[in-house]
Short mmCIF file of C-alpha atoms and ligand atoms in Angstrom, two decimals:
data_model
loop_
_atom_site.label_atom_id
_atom_site.label_comp_id
_atom_site.label_asym_id
_atom_site.label_seq_id
_atom_site.Cartn_x
_atom_site.Cartn_y
_atom_site.Cartn_z
CA UNK Z 561 -14.85 26.90 -7.80
CA UNK Z 562 -12.68 26.03 -4.61
CA UNK Z 563 -9.46 23.98 -5.21
CA UNK Z 564 -8.07 21.00 -2.97
CA UNK Z 565 -4.62 19.74 -2.77
CA UNK Z 566 -4.03 16.44 -1.12
CA UNK Z 567 -0.39 15.29 -0.26
CA UNK Z 568 -0.38 11.61 0.15
CA UNK Z 569 2.32 9.68 2.12
CA UNK Z 570 2.61 5.85 2.75
CA UNK Z 571 0.92 2.58 1.16
CA UNK Z 572 -1.89 1.77 -1.37
CA UNK Z 573 -4.37 2.07 1.12
CA UNK Z 574 -3.37 5.52 1.94
CA UNK Z 575 -3.44 6.30 -2.07
CA UNK Z 576 -6.98 4.61 -2.12
CA UNK Z 577 -8.13 6.50 0.71
CA UNK Z 578 -7.09 9.57 -0.83
CA UNK Z 579 -8.58 8.67 -4.33
CA UNK Z 580 -11.89 8.27 -2.27
CA UNK Z 581 -11.93 12.00 -0.43
CA UNK Z 582 -10.97 13.25 -3.84
CA UNK Z 583 -13.98 11.77 -5.48
CA UNK Z 584 -16.15 13.20 -2.73
CA UNK Z 585 -14.87 16.54 -2.84
CA UNK Z 586 -15.55 16.47 -6.85
CA UNK Z 587 -18.97 15.29 -6.52
CA UNK Z 588 -19.24 18.39 -4.23
CA UNK Z 589 -18.45 20.55 -6.67
CA UNK Z 590 -14.61 21.22 -5.87
CA UNK Z 591 -11.58 20.83 -8.19
CA UNK Z 592 -8.63 18.83 -7.44
CA UNK Z 593 -5.11 20.55 -8.04
CA UNK Z 594 -1.30 19.61 -7.99
CA UNK Z 595 -0.49 23.01 -6.94
CA UNK Z 596 -0.31 23.66 -3.30
CA UNK Z 597 -0.38 27.32 -3.40
CA UNK Z 598 -3.73 27.78 -5.54
CA UNK Z 599 -5.52 25.51 -3.03
CA UNK Z 600 -8.48 26.59 -0.88
CA UNK Z 601 -7.96 23.24 1.01
CA UNK Z 602 -4.72 21.79 1.88
CA UNK Z 603 -4.77 18.32 3.35
CA UNK Z 604 -2.16 15.76 4.20
CA UNK Z 605 -3.07 11.88 4.04
CA UNK Z 606 -0.12 10.40 6.77
CA UNK Z 607 1.67 7.20 7.30
CA UNK Z 608 3.11 6.06 10.79
CA UNK Z 609 4.57 2.73 9.58
CA UNK Z 610 7.91 3.80 8.89
CA UNK Z 611 9.76 6.74 10.85
CA UNK Z 612 10.82 8.34 7.47
CA UNK Z 613 7.49 8.76 6.33
CA UNK Z 614 6.42 10.61 9.83
CA UNK Z 615 9.32 12.78 9.35
CA UNK Z 616 8.28 13.77 5.92
CA UNK Z 617 4.79 14.85 7.02
CA UNK Z 618 6.31 16.71 10.12
CA UNK Z 619 8.40 18.51 7.41
CA UNK Z 620 5.16 19.53 5.78
CA UNK Z 621 3.93 20.85 9.04
CA UNK Z 622 6.09 23.90 8.53
CA UNK Z 623 4.34 24.53 5.41
CA UNK Z 624 1.16 24.05 6.83
CA UNK Z 625 1.93 26.75 9.76
CA UNK Z 626 2.77 28.95 7.20
CA UNK Z 627 -0.47 28.64 5.36
CA UNK Z 628 -2.18 28.98 8.39
CA UNK Z 629 -0.84 32.55 9.02
CA UNK Z 630 -0.53 34.06 5.56
CA UNK Z 631 -3.66 32.87 4.11
CA UNK Z 632 -6.17 32.31 6.91
CA UNK Z 633 -9.26 31.52 4.63
CA UNK Z 634 -7.59 28.32 3.40
CA UNK Z 635 -8.36 24.98 5.43
CA UNK Z 636 -5.49 22.63 6.40
CA UNK Z 637 -5.71 19.37 7.96
CA UNK Z 638 -4.28 15.85 8.38
CA UNK Z 639 -5.73 12.71 7.76
CA UNK Z 640 -4.60 9.01 8.15
CA UNK Z 641 -2.39 6.53 10.45
CA UNK Z 642 -0.58 9.87 12.02
CA UNK Z 643 -3.73 11.64 12.36
CA UNK Z 644 -5.20 8.86 14.21
CA UNK Z 645 -2.25 8.28 16.70
CA UNK Z 646 -1.19 11.79 17.52
CA UNK Z 647 -4.49 13.96 16.98
CA UNK Z 648 -3.91 16.28 19.82
CA UNK Z 649 -0.01 16.95 19.26
CA UNK Z 650 -1.10 17.54 15.39
CA UNK Z 651 -3.24 20.12 16.45
CA UNK Z 652 -1.21 22.09 18.91
CA UNK Z 653 2.04 21.72 16.77
CA UNK Z 654 0.81 22.36 13.31
CA UNK Z 655 -2.08 24.44 13.85
CA UNK Z 656 -4.39 22.62 11.32
CA UNK Z 657 -8.11 23.10 11.17
CA UNK Z 658 -8.84 19.55 10.59
CA UNK Z 659 -7.52 16.27 12.15
CA UNK Z 660 -9.52 13.13 10.86
CA UNK Z 661 -8.63 9.44 11.72
CA UNK Z 662 -8.51 6.40 9.50
CA UNK Z 663 -12.32 5.66 10.11
CA UNK Z 664 -13.44 8.98 9.19
CA UNK Z 665 -12.35 9.50 5.63
CA UNK Z 666 -16.01 9.64 4.37
CA UNK Z 667 -16.59 12.95 6.89
CA UNK Z 668 -13.90 15.11 5.46
CA UNK Z 669 -15.73 17.14 2.89
CA UNK Z 670 -18.72 17.74 5.43
CA UNK Z 671 -16.00 18.84 8.25
CA UNK Z 672 -14.17 20.86 5.76
CA UNK Z 673 -17.74 22.72 4.90
CA UNK Z 674 -18.28 23.30 8.36
CA UNK Z 675 -14.69 24.87 8.97
CA UNK Z 676 -15.28 27.09 5.73
CA UNK Z 677 -18.32 28.38 7.06
CA UNK Z 678 -17.08 29.09 10.45
CA UNK Z 679 -14.16 31.07 9.03
CA UNK Z 680 -16.74 33.02 6.53
CA UNK Z 681 -19.13 33.78 9.07
CA UNK Z 682 -16.30 34.84 11.46
CA UNK Z 683 -18.59 33.55 14.40
CA UNK Z 684 -15.43 32.01 16.02
CA UNK Z 685 -11.77 32.86 16.30
CA UNK Z 686 -10.34 30.73 13.41
CA UNK Z 687 -6.98 30.07 15.64
CA UNK Z 688 -9.37 28.10 18.12
CA UNK Z 689 -11.96 26.45 15.78
CA UNK Z 690 -10.76 23.04 14.61
CA UNK Z 691 -12.20 19.83 14.31
CA UNK Z 692 -10.70 16.57 15.52
CA UNK Z 693 -12.40 13.16 14.80
CA UNK Z 694 -10.63 9.78 15.35
CA UNK Z 695 -13.23 7.83 16.69
CA UNK Z 696 -14.16 4.25 15.64
CA UNK Z 697 -17.15 3.90 13.37
CA UNK Z 698 -18.59 0.84 12.52
CA UNK Z 699 -18.71 -0.29 8.59
CA UNK Z 700 -16.38 2.49 7.78
CA UNK Z 701 -14.63 -0.02 5.62
CA UNK Z 702 -17.53 0.10 3.23
CA UNK Z 703 -16.96 3.78 2.48
CA UNK Z 704 -13.61 3.37 0.23
CA UNK Z 705 -15.35 2.60 -3.20
CA UNK Z 706 -15.57 5.27 -5.23
CA UNK Z 707 -12.64 5.77 -8.24
CA UNK Z 708 -11.38 8.52 -10.28
CA UNK Z 709 -10.25 6.95 -13.24
CA UNK Z 710 -8.07 8.73 -16.05
CA UNK Z 711 -8.63 7.92 -19.73
CA UNK Z 712 -7.28 4.48 -20.68
CA UNK Z 713 -6.52 3.80 -17.08
CA UNK Z 714 -6.02 -0.29 -17.22
CA UNK Z 715 -5.70 -1.08 -13.68
CA UNK Z 716 -7.42 -0.03 -10.19
CA UNK Z 717 -6.82 -0.60 -6.44
CA UNK Z 718 -9.89 -2.18 -4.66
CA UNK Z 719 -9.96 -1.76 -1.00
CA UNK Z 720 -11.46 -4.95 0.46
CA UNK Z 721 -10.60 -4.66 4.35
CA UNK Z 722 -9.46 -2.44 7.21
CA UNK Z 723 -7.44 -2.85 9.78
CA UNK Z 724 -5.47 -5.83 11.23
CA UNK Z 725 -5.67 -8.02 14.42
CA UNK Z 726 -2.25 -9.86 14.10
CA UNK Z 727 -0.47 -7.15 16.83
CA UNK Z 728 3.24 -7.90 15.08
CA UNK Z 729 5.31 -6.29 17.53
CA UNK Z 730 7.37 -3.62 15.61
CA UNK Z 731 3.85 -2.68 13.88
CA UNK Z 732 1.47 0.33 14.60
CA UNK Z 733 -1.02 -0.53 12.21
CA UNK Z 734 -3.49 -2.60 14.65
CA UNK Z 735 -3.32 0.82 16.64
CA UNK Z 736 -3.84 3.08 13.83
CA UNK Z 737 -6.37 1.36 11.33
CA UNK Z 738 -8.18 -0.75 14.31
CA UNK Z 739 -9.45 -4.20 14.15
CA UNK Z 740 -10.20 -6.34 11.07
CA UNK Z 741 -13.28 -5.42 9.21
CA UNK Z 742 -13.81 -6.75 5.46
CA UNK Z 743 -16.72 -5.43 3.06
CA UNK Z 744 -19.10 -7.95 1.77
CA UNK Z 745 -17.94 -9.98 -1.11
CA UNK Z 746 -21.10 -9.29 -3.22
CA UNK Z 747 -20.33 -5.33 -2.89
CA UNK Z 748 -16.62 -5.77 -3.87
CA UNK Z 749 -17.31 -7.99 -7.00
CA UNK Z 750 -19.96 -5.13 -8.04
CA UNK Z 751 -17.33 -2.57 -7.41
CA UNK Z 752 -15.08 -4.87 -9.87
CA UNK Z 753 -17.74 -5.14 -12.32
CA UNK Z 754 -18.19 -1.22 -12.56
CA UNK Z 755 -14.27 -0.91 -12.88
CA UNK Z 756 -14.44 -3.51 -15.88
CA UNK Z 757 -17.34 -1.53 -17.61
CA UNK Z 758 -15.24 1.32 -17.57
CA UNK Z 759 -12.01 -0.61 -19.40
CA UNK Z 760 -10.44 -1.68 -16.22
CA UNK Z 761 -8.24 -4.90 -17.09
CA UNK Z 762 -6.53 -5.58 -13.72
CA UNK Z 763 -7.57 -5.30 -10.26
CA UNK Z 764 -5.09 -5.17 -7.12
CA UNK Z 765 -7.36 -5.95 -3.96
CA UNK Z 766 -5.88 -4.33 -0.98
CA UNK Z 767 -6.02 -4.87 2.98
CA UNK Z 768 -3.53 -4.82 5.50
CA UNK Z 769 -3.74 -8.74 5.74
CA UNK Z 770 -5.52 -9.14 2.54
CA UNK Z 771 -5.53 -13.05 2.32
CA UNK Z 772 -7.17 -13.12 6.00
CA UNK Z 773 -10.07 -11.08 4.51
CA UNK Z 774 -13.27 -11.83 6.33
CA UNK Z 775 -12.21 -14.66 8.42
CA UNK Z 776 -14.19 -13.25 11.67
CA UNK Z 777 -17.38 -12.22 9.61
CA UNK Z 778 -18.11 -14.42 6.81
CA UNK Z 779 -18.43 -18.21 6.88
CA UNK Z 780 -16.17 -20.90 5.12
CA UNK Z 781 -18.02 -22.42 2.10
CA UNK Z 782 -17.06 -25.73 0.47
CA UNK Z 783 -13.75 -25.72 2.23
CA UNK Z 784 -13.30 -22.44 0.96
CA UNK Z 785 -12.09 -19.04 2.95
CA UNK Z 786 -13.76 -15.84 2.15
CA UNK Z 787 -10.94 -14.76 0.53
CA UNK Z 788 -10.85 -17.52 -2.04
CA UNK Z 789 -14.51 -17.08 -2.40
CA UNK Z 790 -13.96 -13.28 -3.13
CA UNK Z 791 -11.31 -14.12 -5.78
CA UNK Z 792 -13.30 -16.45 -7.35
CA UNK Z 793 -16.03 -14.04 -7.58
CA UNK Z 794 -13.82 -11.52 -8.80
CA UNK Z 795 -12.52 -14.11 -11.44
CA UNK Z 796 -15.95 -14.46 -12.93
CA UNK Z 797 -15.81 -10.64 -14.35
CA UNK Z 798 -15.79 -10.44 -17.70
CA UNK Z 799 -13.16 -7.93 -19.17
CA UNK Z 800 -10.97 -8.43 -15.74
CA UNK Z 801 -7.75 -10.12 -17.02
CA UNK Z 802 -5.42 -9.99 -14.46
CA UNK Z 803 -6.09 -10.16 -10.46
CA UNK Z 804 -3.76 -9.07 -7.74
CA UNK Z 805 -3.60 -8.67 -3.99
CA UNK Z 806 -1.64 -7.10 -1.36
CA UNK Z 807 -0.55 -7.28 1.47
CA UNK Z 808 -0.93 -10.71 2.71
CA UNK Z 809 0.47 -12.48 5.62
CA UNK Z 810 2.17 -16.20 5.27
CA UNK Z 811 -0.15 -17.46 7.58
CA UNK Z 812 -3.24 -16.68 5.20
CA UNK Z 813 -1.75 -18.84 2.64
CA UNK Z 814 -3.61 -21.92 3.53
CA UNK Z 815 -4.18 -24.96 1.21
CA UNK Z 816 -7.31 -23.60 -0.35
CA UNK Z 817 -5.72 -20.34 -1.57
CA UNK Z 818 -2.36 -21.85 -2.62
CA UNK Z 819 -4.69 -24.33 -4.79
CA UNK Z 820 -6.62 -21.37 -6.26
CA UNK Z 821 -3.46 -20.51 -8.31
CA UNK Z 822 -3.81 -23.74 -9.95
CA UNK Z 823 -7.39 -23.24 -11.27
CA UNK Z 824 -7.90 -19.47 -11.63
CA UNK Z 825 -5.68 -18.32 -14.31
CA UNK Z 826 -6.35 -14.65 -13.95
CA UNK Z 827 -4.66 -14.63 -10.75
CA UNK Z 828 -1.13 -12.95 -11.76
CA UNK Z 829 1.93 -14.77 -11.52
CA UNK Z 830 3.51 -12.78 -8.63
CA UNK Z 831 3.03 -12.96 -4.67
CA UNK Z 832 4.34 -10.71 -1.88
CA UNK Z 833 5.07 -12.84 1.11
CA UNK Z 834 6.73 -10.79 3.97
CA UNK Z 835 9.24 -12.74 5.49
CA UNK Z 836 10.55 -9.79 8.12
CA UNK Z 837 12.98 -12.33 9.58
CA UNK Z 838 14.84 -15.74 8.95
CA UNK Z 839 15.40 -16.35 12.43
CA UNK Z 840 12.83 -18.24 14.41
CA UNK Z 841 13.93 -16.43 17.85
CA UNK Z 842 13.41 -12.76 16.34
CA UNK Z 843 10.20 -14.00 14.71
CA UNK Z 844 8.72 -14.99 17.83
CA UNK Z 845 9.67 -11.54 19.39
CA UNK Z 846 7.88 -10.29 16.23
CA UNK Z 847 5.07 -11.88 17.48
CA UNK Z 848 5.04 -13.88 13.59
CA UNK Z 849 3.64 -17.08 14.15
CA UNK Z 850 5.47 -19.21 11.73
CA UNK Z 851 9.18 -20.36 11.67
CA UNK Z 852 11.81 -20.21 8.87
CA UNK Z 853 11.27 -23.69 7.91
CA UNK Z 854 7.29 -23.09 7.42
CA UNK Z 855 8.07 -20.05 5.34
CA UNK Z 856 10.35 -21.78 3.16
CA UNK Z 857 8.06 -24.78 2.51
CA UNK Z 858 5.23 -22.16 1.92
CA UNK Z 859 7.33 -20.92 -0.97
CA UNK Z 860 7.99 -23.95 -2.39
CA UNK Z 861 4.13 -25.01 -2.21
CA UNK Z 862 3.12 -21.88 -3.99
CA UNK Z 863 5.93 -22.20 -6.51
CA UNK Z 864 4.57 -25.97 -7.24
CA UNK Z 865 0.91 -24.53 -7.59
CA UNK Z 866 2.09 -21.93 -10.16
CA UNK Z 867 5.44 -22.59 -11.64
CA UNK Z 868 7.24 -19.60 -12.74
CA UNK Z 869 5.28 -17.13 -10.16
CA UNK Z 870 7.51 -14.63 -8.74
CA UNK Z 871 7.96 -14.04 -5.04
CA UNK Z 872 8.80 -10.89 -3.24
CA UNK Z 873 9.24 -10.00 0.39
CA UNK Z 874 9.62 -7.33 3.28
CA UNK Z 875 12.41 -7.47 5.47
CA UNK Z 876 13.16 -6.00 8.52
CA UNK Z 877 16.83 -5.74 9.87
CA UNK Z 878 18.12 -4.60 13.16
CA UNK Z 879 15.03 -5.68 15.39
CA UNK Z 880 15.79 -5.34 18.90
CA UNK Z 881 17.87 -8.45 19.79
CA UNK Z 882 18.86 -9.39 16.39
CA UNK Z 883 22.40 -10.90 17.07
CA UNK Z 884 24.83 -11.28 14.11
CA UNK Z 885 23.97 -14.83 13.90
CA UNK Z 886 20.22 -14.20 13.82
CA UNK Z 887 21.22 -11.71 10.91
CA UNK Z 888 22.89 -14.38 9.21
CA UNK Z 889 20.15 -16.73 9.56
CA UNK Z 890 17.96 -14.26 7.44
CA UNK Z 891 20.48 -13.86 4.70
CA UNK Z 892 20.90 -17.78 4.44
CA UNK Z 893 17.41 -18.04 4.14
CA UNK Z 894 17.10 -15.17 1.55
CA UNK Z 895 19.91 -16.84 -0.25
CA UNK Z 896 17.93 -20.10 -0.51
CA UNK Z 897 14.60 -18.68 -1.55
CA UNK Z 898 15.96 -16.45 -4.18
CA UNK Z 899 13.53 -13.77 -3.99
CA UNK Z 900 12.67 -11.63 -7.23
CA UNK Z 901 12.85 -8.59 -5.17
CA UNK Z 902 12.57 -7.38 -1.40
CA UNK Z 903 12.10 -4.48 0.46
CA UNK Z 904 14.24 -4.10 3.21
CA UNK Z 905 13.63 -1.85 6.39
CA UNK Z 906 16.06 -0.69 9.05
CA UNK Z 907 13.84 -1.40 12.36
CA UNK Z 908 12.77 2.12 13.75
CA UNK Z 909 10.81 2.42 17.10
CA UNK Z 910 6.97 3.04 16.43
CA UNK Z 911 5.68 4.73 19.51
CA UNK Z 912 3.09 2.69 21.45
CA UNK Z 913 4.31 -0.75 19.68
CA UNK Z 914 5.34 -3.64 22.32
CA UNK Z 915 8.79 -3.59 20.38
CA UNK Z 916 9.29 0.07 21.15
CA UNK Z 917 9.21 -0.83 24.83
CA UNK Z 918 12.02 -3.35 24.71
CA UNK Z 919 15.00 -2.72 26.59
CA UNK Z 920 16.89 -0.21 25.65
CA UNK Z 921 20.15 -2.54 25.67
CA UNK Z 922 18.42 -4.63 22.96
CA UNK Z 923 18.03 -1.86 20.61
CA UNK Z 924 20.87 -1.76 17.82
CA UNK Z 925 22.75 0.96 16.44
CA UNK Z 926 22.31 2.59 13.01
CA UNK Z 927 25.51 1.63 11.94
CA UNK Z 928 24.69 -1.98 12.41
CA UNK Z 929 21.31 -1.77 10.81
CA UNK Z 930 22.74 -0.05 8.15
CA UNK Z 931 25.54 -2.69 7.54
CA UNK Z 932 22.97 -5.36 7.38
CA UNK Z 933 20.62 -3.51 5.05
CA UNK Z 934 23.66 -2.55 2.52
CA UNK Z 935 24.94 -6.42 2.62
CA UNK Z 936 21.23 -7.54 2.24
CA UNK Z 937 20.46 -5.33 -0.59
CA UNK Z 938 23.56 -6.45 -2.22
CA UNK Z 939 22.38 -10.06 -2.15
CA UNK Z 940 18.80 -9.49 -3.24
CA UNK Z 941 20.42 -7.50 -6.03
CA UNK Z 942 22.26 -10.62 -7.04
CA UNK Z 943 19.27 -12.68 -6.98
CA UNK Z 944 17.34 -10.03 -9.21
CA UNK Z 945 19.98 -9.83 -11.58
CA UNK Z 946 19.76 -13.81 -11.90
CA UNK Z 947 16.05 -13.66 -12.63
CA UNK Z 948 16.12 -10.50 -14.90
CA UNK Z 949 19.24 -10.99 -17.11
CA UNK Z 950 17.66 -14.59 -18.55
CA UNK Z 951 14.69 -12.26 -19.92
CA UNK Z 952 17.12 -10.24 -22.10
CA UNK Z 953 16.28 -11.42 -25.95
CA UNK Z 954 12.95 -12.82 -24.83
CA UNK Z 955 9.60 -11.45 -25.09
CA UNK Z 956 6.94 -10.68 -22.01
CA UNK Z 957 3.52 -10.02 -21.80
CA UNK Z 958 2.73 -6.44 -20.19
CA UNK Z 959 -0.21 -4.30 -19.48
CA UNK Z 960 0.80 -0.78 -20.88
CA UNK Z 961 0.08 1.84 -17.59
CA UNK Z 962 1.12 4.87 -20.00
CA UNK Z 963 4.07 7.29 -19.91
CA UNK Z 964 6.76 6.64 -17.50
CA UNK Z 965 6.86 9.16 -14.40
CA UNK Z 966 10.54 9.89 -14.84
CA UNK Z 967 10.43 10.07 -18.48
CA UNK Z 968 7.47 11.01 -20.10
CA UNK Z 969 8.77 10.23 -23.70
CA UNK Z 970 8.77 6.88 -22.68
CA UNK Z 971 5.81 4.07 -21.85
CA UNK Z 972 5.96 1.74 -18.52
CA UNK Z 973 4.12 -1.45 -18.36
CA UNK Z 974 3.87 -4.44 -16.03
CA UNK Z 975 4.40 -8.26 -16.41
CA UNK Z 976 2.34 -10.64 -14.74
CA UNK Z 977 5.22 -11.36 -12.45
CA UNK Z 978 5.07 -7.62 -11.54
CA UNK Z 979 8.17 -6.32 -13.57
CA UNK Z 980 8.44 -3.30 -14.62
CA UNK Z 981 9.03 -2.80 -18.31
CA UNK Z 982 10.04 0.52 -20.40
CA UNK Z 983 9.88 1.10 -23.70
CA UNK Z 984 9.07 3.43 -26.76
CA UNK Z 985 5.84 3.86 -28.39
CA UNK Z 986 2.35 5.63 -29.13
CA UNK Z 987 0.70 6.53 -25.69
CA UNK Z 988 -2.68 7.26 -26.93
CA UNK Z 989 -2.74 3.53 -28.77
CA UNK Z 990 -1.13 1.53 -26.48
CA UNK Z 991 -2.08 2.54 -22.81
CA UNK Z 992 -4.25 0.37 -21.27
CA UNK Z 993 -3.66 -2.81 -23.57
CA UNK Z 994 -1.98 -5.96 -22.99
CA UNK Z 995 0.84 -6.94 -25.75
CA UNK Z 996 4.31 -8.12 -25.98
CA UNK Z 997 7.38 -6.21 -25.39
CA UNK Z 998 10.85 -7.79 -26.90
CA UNK Z 999 13.36 -6.96 -23.86
CA UNK Z 1000 16.93 -5.67 -24.82
CA UNK Z 1001 18.07 -4.57 -21.62
CA UNK Z 1002 17.70 -4.60 -17.62
CA UNK Z 1003 18.86 -1.99 -14.95
CA UNK Z 1004 17.49 -1.48 -11.64
CA UNK Z 1005 14.83 -3.99 -11.25
CA UNK Z 1006 13.45 -2.50 -14.58
CA UNK Z 1007 13.55 -4.24 -17.87
CA UNK Z 1008 13.79 -2.25 -21.00
CA UNK Z 1009 12.63 -3.20 -24.58
CA UNK Z 1010 10.79 -2.57 -28.01
CA UNK Z 1011 6.85 -3.13 -28.15
CA UNK Z 1012 6.15 -6.06 -30.29
CA UNK Z 1013 2.81 -4.72 -32.33
CA UNK Z 1014 0.71 -6.35 -35.06
CA UNK Z 1015 0.38 -3.74 -37.90
S1 SF4 Y 1438 0.07 -8.54 10.10
FE1 SF4 Y 1438 0.74 -6.69 8.77
S2 SF4 Y 1438 -0.52 -4.78 9.35
FE2 SF4 Y 1438 -0.96 -6.42 10.97
S3 SF4 Y 1438 0.29 -6.02 12.80
FE3 SF4 Y 1438 1.61 -7.47 11.69
S4 SF4 Y 1438 2.56 -6.17 9.95
FE4 SF4 Y 1438 1.14 -4.65 11.09
#
């Protein structure tokens, strides 16, 4: 039975896409392997959002080149955002057999089999035979719908849309993922229903600008956006106990969505709200259509709708032209809002984006970016400390996800506010269950404690 190895970089959307591709291979009789040396098909699902992710994938190219030379029967390929934006280059430098863009995941198995046939028949020189498909395809968003569930798995990601029309000047996603395309509400709800039938208790709805889902395709109903209609549909599915969504855009939090937090109790108490910058001048250059004051007002309205809700964010430091004053505005806003957690990124040029074309004189040195990064991290850590430490000595409700990835002798779970909790207990019995944990300690955005179990 041929074996397939897939290495995935980047966001949860990429994880979902890889899961879909894996499922299609399994349906065709292949097995998945975690061991690259024993694989007959080696695929890399790439990410272009950060320079670091691209560099890692480029590093893997060396591996693919070696495979190509030494094990000529093996099919090698690139998928995903980098494949979409740099197809020709990858084909040439990595010498892979296959390059598949972000709207063609559902064709991967078929292409691999075509390449295998070509290699077996030796009708073509395999150095030259390759398939590249980075074309757009209508309705490709509907192709990401199958899941591979582990035993007792309790949470799952559900891809509800692809693409983004926002064109933030630092972001490559609109160029790699294309325009916004949503799946029909009924199909998504049906997928969630099937997941719930298989024991899934928590779903995370995925999209590049998830809370603007369907805005160009589906009508408003009773003053409610397609996204709120979808949340209501998912909320009705029996067995689903927690609903999350990522990654939203601040402008997608209209009154109907904020209000949904008051009457949809299954919506978990956590929102991720990418701020990017606390300076109006920089937000404008980033093409983010809100002001710092509007952002703060939004956080206040969300917190009023669901008291105790956790708010996390993304921030870019060192965007071209960011002065010390601009940075201090970001810092001050973070200090006022007190995020539960923040992902801080040093700006890196993404080829083909408007920010990459900005005057070189506006680009900041790596030293300044690093200083701002460290300074903001330290501030965010003090805020996290203030939110996490009071939980020591209390009980928190968690959904147990199974053994911890870093220490298999312990279990890991997540609170409704998306805090990670590590504790000990029988994996077989507790994985997939919702129960309380008595918190005893905190370090590095992780709570530690003891499971509170009946009997
Ligand atoms: S909204 Fe998000 S995905 Fe879309 S362009 Fe902006 S940062 Fe990129």
